């Protein structure tokens, strides 16, 4: 079978769907030139494949090696329907490539009149200069220049025709990102001698977290502390970790691979390195990024999307506990649920990690007696509370006290005044004392999408 890039280029929707259904395939990976599957589908005008990729979570503002986004390619080839879809999904109409050209520069240069009009209607700037001091108006044929100059939209939006000089902007922290290296999901077993550990990030009872490199990529390396390593534990480890290599959803962060002990001194797992760290780091540990209400809703929607996907898996991933330490923040401020934080069967069985986020019934009963999906919804409600208050839940209590008071004494987080009534209501619904009355994640995704639009 041809590779995914060829399938998208040729518009082979059946093959693309089959490829997307395999959880070990990452739809945001890039080819040798940094083209993602979405780049190719947009360039070739494969509208049905574009729909499929967007629905599955393809990144809209992803950039190839020349900093072109899918919108640059769709605009230059005149695929008006695809340009409309990308704009609807919040594509950046003024994204600049390595030459400083925006999608509008290309639409004007290639004489794509209708596409140029659509872009200007949706905020594309007519006077932005590329590296060579040329605006889209300079690139267009005379009739198009006159059309764009005279468009009432440009005037209404406050666009004047004074040239906007080229600004070489470093875009970390924006919605733009590079495609990921697709070779990382090809091999699950890794040779620990190929790992380079740069520096230790932290250490806790379950092991050490290091920042390092593997095959030229920045990665997070976890050394698991396991007492009395046995052949049986080694067999369980080899059975369990491949199930955490989930590349197929943009809000799930896969475990890339693992190596056994021995030959490694400890069992080791690796994942993509996330520059912002966890959601817990972003909210509580003084990073430079300020989480306003818009960003809080965006994070909540990302997490709900990721959980809705994980809840479709049969069987569900065991020993996955949702909390802000297990949600990682990617370079484009996307929240992703980390599979590297799922506990293995031999890691402190019976121990409850981070009880502040755990549902009361899950603290009282055996794992097989609880409804995991409902318990996850409670954890999400605590995350919502954390996002809007910027506080650590029950910060003044020890883990032991939290577990006892939540399960036996009815301790619950108090919702402070001034919180949006919509978020307040959603929090209460998700934190219903009766697990059977809590919603499912696919039911709250549309609610969060509406909040985001407002």
mmCIF file of C-alpha atoms in Angstrom, residues 11-189:
data_model
loop_
_atom_site.group_PDB
_atom_site.id
_atom_site.type_symbol
_atom_site.label_atom_id
_atom_site.label_comp_id
_atom_site.label_asym_id
_atom_site.label_seq_id
_atom_site.Cartn_x
_atom_site.Cartn_y
_atom_site.Cartn_z
ATOM 1 C CA UNK A 11 -7.702 11.523 -3.051
ATOM 2 C CA UNK A 12 -8.022 7.833 -2.154
ATOM 3 C CA UNK A 13 -10.631 8.314 0.579
ATOM 4 C CA UNK A 14 -11.104 4.603 1.376
ATOM 5 C CA UNK A 15 -7.374 4.045 1.937
ATOM 6 C CA UNK A 16 -7.117 7.257 4.001
ATOM 7 C CA UNK A 17 -10.024 6.149 6.214
ATOM 8 C CA UNK A 18 -8.432 2.733 6.805
ATOM 9 C CA UNK A 19 -5.122 4.391 7.666
ATOM 10 C CA UNK A 20 -6.815 6.814 10.090
ATOM 11 C CA UNK A 21 -8.582 3.938 11.861
ATOM 12 C CA UNK A 22 -5.222 2.516 12.988
ATOM 13 C CA UNK A 23 -4.405 4.186 16.340
ATOM 14 C CA UNK A 24 -0.654 3.812 15.713
ATOM 15 C CA UNK A 25 -0.829 6.261 12.772
ATOM 16 C CA UNK A 26 -0.294 9.984 13.418
ATOM 17 C CA UNK A 27 -2.288 12.139 11.001
ATOM 18 C CA UNK A 28 -0.139 15.179 11.919
ATOM 19 C CA UNK A 29 3.146 13.652 10.777
ATOM 20 C CA UNK A 30 5.184 15.161 7.953
ATOM 21 C CA UNK A 31 7.027 13.799 4.920
ATOM 22 C CA UNK A 32 10.647 14.660 4.025
ATOM 23 C CA UNK A 33 9.626 18.229 3.095
ATOM 24 C CA UNK A 34 7.436 18.718 6.168
ATOM 25 C CA UNK A 35 4.169 18.352 4.204
ATOM 26 C CA UNK A 36 1.436 16.867 6.405
ATOM 27 C CA UNK A 37 -1.394 14.758 4.903
ATOM 28 C CA UNK A 38 -3.575 17.915 5.116
ATOM 29 C CA UNK A 39 -1.008 19.917 3.101
ATOM 30 C CA UNK A 40 -1.203 17.386 0.252
ATOM 31 C CA UNK A 41 -5.005 17.070 0.274
ATOM 32 C CA UNK A 42 -5.369 20.893 0.200
ATOM 33 C CA UNK A 43 -2.774 21.323 -2.549
ATOM 34 C CA UNK A 44 -4.476 18.767 -4.801
ATOM 35 C CA UNK A 45 -8.039 19.891 -4.033
ATOM 36 C CA UNK A 46 -9.150 16.579 -2.446
ATOM 37 C CA UNK A 47 -12.147 18.007 -0.643
ATOM 38 C CA UNK A 48 -13.520 14.752 0.836
ATOM 39 C CA UNK A 49 -10.081 13.813 2.213
ATOM 40 C CA UNK A 50 -9.720 17.331 3.684
ATOM 41 C CA UNK A 51 -13.095 16.849 5.456
ATOM 42 C CA UNK A 52 -11.967 13.518 6.871
ATOM 43 C CA UNK A 53 -8.605 14.835 8.091
ATOM 44 C CA UNK A 54 -10.155 17.922 9.714
ATOM 45 C CA UNK A 55 -12.843 15.807 11.409
ATOM 46 C CA UNK A 56 -10.163 13.499 12.849
ATOM 47 C CA UNK A 57 -8.186 16.447 14.232
ATOM 48 C CA UNK A 58 -5.621 17.508 11.631
ATOM 49 C CA UNK A 59 -3.815 20.673 12.670
ATOM 50 C CA UNK A 60 -5.064 23.550 10.534
ATOM 51 C CA UNK A 61 -2.083 25.934 10.807
ATOM 52 C CA UNK A 62 0.656 23.310 10.437
ATOM 53 C CA UNK A 63 3.706 24.563 8.485
ATOM 54 C CA UNK A 64 5.951 22.664 6.068
ATOM 55 C CA UNK A 65 9.709 23.265 5.810
ATOM 56 C CA UNK A 66 9.070 26.465 3.838
ATOM 57 C CA UNK A 67 6.534 27.669 6.449
ATOM 58 C CA UNK A 68 3.593 27.189 4.060
ATOM 59 C CA UNK A 69 0.301 26.315 5.770
ATOM 60 C CA UNK A 70 -2.426 24.242 4.043
ATOM 61 C CA UNK A 71 -4.193 27.583 3.381
ATOM 62 C CA UNK A 72 -1.180 28.827 1.354
ATOM 63 C CA UNK A 73 -1.425 25.732 -0.871
ATOM 64 C CA UNK A 74 -5.226 25.750 -1.279
ATOM 65 C CA UNK A 75 -5.189 29.490 -2.082
ATOM 66 C CA UNK A 76 -2.396 29.295 -4.667
ATOM 67 C CA UNK A 77 -4.145 26.398 -6.465
ATOM 68 C CA UNK A 78 -7.552 28.094 -6.403
ATOM 69 C CA UNK A 79 -9.436 25.469 -4.376
ATOM 70 C CA UNK A 80 -12.109 27.872 -3.136
ATOM 71 C CA UNK A 81 -14.223 25.284 -1.270
ATOM 72 C CA UNK A 82 -11.185 24.087 0.691
ATOM 73 C CA UNK A 83 -10.106 27.668 1.465
ATOM 74 C CA UNK A 84 -13.614 28.172 2.923
ATOM 75 C CA UNK A 85 -13.331 25.033 5.077
ATOM 76 C CA UNK A 86 -9.917 26.040 6.425
ATOM 77 C CA UNK A 87 -11.112 29.567 7.255
ATOM 78 C CA UNK A 88 -14.150 28.099 9.031
ATOM 79 C CA UNK A 89 -11.730 26.044 11.162
ATOM 80 C CA UNK A 90 -9.858 29.219 12.164
ATOM 81 C CA UNK A 91 -6.966 29.012 9.714
ATOM 82 C CA UNK A 92 -4.676 32.039 10.036
ATOM 83 C CA UNK A 93 -5.404 34.131 6.908
ATOM 84 C CA UNK A 94 -2.257 36.208 7.498
ATOM 85 C CA UNK A 95 0.214 33.371 8.159
ATOM 86 C CA UNK A 96 3.556 34.191 6.513
ATOM 87 C CA UNK A 97 5.941 31.667 4.970
ATOM 88 C CA UNK A 98 9.747 31.880 4.809
ATOM 89 C CA UNK A 99 9.512 34.524 2.054
ATOM 90 C CA UNK A 100 7.008 36.582 4.053
ATOM 91 C CA UNK A 101 4.174 35.674 1.640
ATOM 92 C CA UNK A 102 0.636 35.196 2.975
ATOM 93 C CA UNK A 103 -2.060 33.038 1.301
ATOM 94 C CA UNK A 104 -3.377 36.295 -0.238
ATOM 95 C CA UNK A 105 0.010 36.974 -1.897
ATOM 96 C CA UNK A 106 -0.306 33.625 -3.688
ATOM 97 C CA UNK A 107 -3.977 33.995 -4.589
ATOM 98 C CA UNK A 108 -3.163 37.377 -6.201
ATOM 99 C CA UNK A 109 -0.016 36.146 -7.980
ATOM 100 C CA UNK A 110 -1.791 33.128 -9.492
ATOM 101 C CA UNK A 111 -4.891 35.141 -10.431
ATOM 102 C CA UNK A 112 -7.292 33.289 -8.100
ATOM 103 C CA UNK A 113 -9.727 36.226 -7.960
ATOM 104 C CA UNK A 114 -12.557 34.625 -5.980
ATOM 105 C CA UNK A 115 -10.196 33.079 -3.463
ATOM 106 C CA UNK A 116 -8.523 36.483 -3.002
ATOM 107 C CA UNK A 117 -11.930 38.074 -2.338
ATOM 108 C CA UNK A 118 -12.814 35.347 0.190
ATOM 109 C CA UNK A 119 -9.522 35.825 2.016
ATOM 110 C CA UNK A 120 -9.955 39.616 2.274
ATOM 111 C CA UNK A 121 -13.555 39.143 3.455
ATOM 112 C CA UNK A 122 -12.131 36.977 6.242
ATOM 113 C CA UNK A 123 -9.457 39.372 7.444
ATOM 114 C CA UNK A 124 -6.502 38.888 5.066
ATOM 115 C CA UNK A 125 -4.487 42.120 4.912
ATOM 116 C CA UNK A 126 -4.107 43.647 1.430
ATOM 117 C CA UNK A 127 -1.081 45.807 2.331
ATOM 118 C CA UNK A 128 1.151 43.386 4.266
ATOM 119 C CA UNK A 129 4.685 43.263 2.821
ATOM 120 C CA UNK A 130 6.707 40.130 2.193
ATOM 121 C CA UNK A 131 10.504 40.019 2.694
ATOM 122 C CA UNK A 132 10.994 41.833 -0.595
ATOM 123 C CA UNK A 133 8.647 44.720 0.246
ATOM 124 C CA UNK A 134 5.816 43.461 -2.007
ATOM 125 C CA UNK A 135 2.156 43.476 -0.919
ATOM 126 C CA UNK A 136 -0.564 41.173 -2.293
ATOM 127 C CA UNK A 137 -1.765 44.216 -4.320
ATOM 128 C CA UNK A 138 1.674 44.422 -5.954
ATOM 129 C CA UNK A 139 1.412 40.737 -6.914
ATOM 130 C CA UNK A 140 -2.057 40.933 -8.516
ATOM 131 C CA UNK A 141 -3.053 41.787 -12.079
ATOM 132 C CA UNK A 142 -4.504 45.303 -12.524
ATOM 133 C CA UNK A 143 -8.198 44.258 -12.457
ATOM 134 C CA UNK A 144 -7.689 42.307 -9.202
ATOM 135 C CA UNK A 145 -5.774 45.191 -7.624
ATOM 136 C CA UNK A 146 -8.681 47.528 -8.359
ATOM 137 C CA UNK A 147 -11.203 44.984 -7.049
ATOM 138 C CA UNK A 148 -9.387 44.473 -3.738
ATOM 139 C CA UNK A 149 -8.673 48.172 -3.266
ATOM 140 C CA UNK A 150 -12.335 48.961 -3.730
ATOM 141 C CA UNK A 151 -13.688 46.218 -1.503
ATOM 142 C CA UNK A 152 -15.836 47.815 1.208
ATOM 143 C CA UNK A 153 -14.805 44.995 3.565
ATOM 144 C CA UNK A 154 -11.185 46.120 3.544
ATOM 145 C CA UNK A 155 -12.267 49.646 4.522
ATOM 146 C CA UNK A 156 -14.802 48.474 7.111
ATOM 147 C CA UNK A 157 -12.178 46.337 8.794
ATOM 148 C CA UNK A 158 -10.006 49.391 9.179
ATOM 149 C CA UNK A 159 -7.559 48.330 6.481
ATOM 150 C CA UNK A 160 -5.820 51.291 4.979
ATOM 151 C CA UNK A 161 -3.548 50.957 1.991
ATOM 152 C CA UNK A 162 -0.384 52.066 3.790
ATOM 153 C CA UNK A 163 2.201 49.324 3.441
ATOM 154 C CA UNK A 164 2.681 47.149 6.524
ATOM 155 C CA UNK A 165 6.410 46.356 6.738
ATOM 156 C CA UNK A 166 7.560 42.714 6.927
ATOM 157 C CA UNK A 167 8.119 41.525 10.487
ATOM 158 C CA UNK A 168 10.165 38.380 11.026
ATOM 159 C CA UNK A 169 8.156 37.044 13.937
ATOM 160 C CA UNK A 170 9.172 34.062 16.033
ATOM 161 C CA UNK A 171 5.931 32.110 16.402
ATOM 162 C CA UNK A 172 6.293 29.918 19.479
ATOM 163 C CA UNK A 173 3.068 30.111 21.460
ATOM 164 C CA UNK A 174 0.872 30.765 18.401
ATOM 165 C CA UNK A 175 -1.421 28.220 16.762
ATOM 166 C CA UNK A 176 1.254 27.360 14.188
ATOM 167 C CA UNK A 177 3.333 24.243 14.472
ATOM 168 C CA UNK A 178 5.490 21.834 12.478
ATOM 169 C CA UNK A 179 4.369 18.329 11.505
ATOM 170 C CA UNK A 180 5.781 15.602 13.722
ATOM 171 C CA UNK A 181 8.427 13.099 12.711
ATOM 172 C CA UNK A 182 6.471 10.113 11.369
ATOM 173 C CA UNK A 183 9.348 7.679 11.917
ATOM 174 C CA UNK A 184 8.888 7.887 15.700
ATOM 175 C CA UNK A 185 5.792 5.682 15.588
ATOM 176 C CA UNK A 186 7.460 2.986 13.485
ATOM 177 C CA UNK A 187 9.339 1.198 16.259
ATOM 178 C CA UNK A 188 7.958 0.520 19.713
ATOM 179 C CA UNK A 189 11.022 -1.184 21.187
#
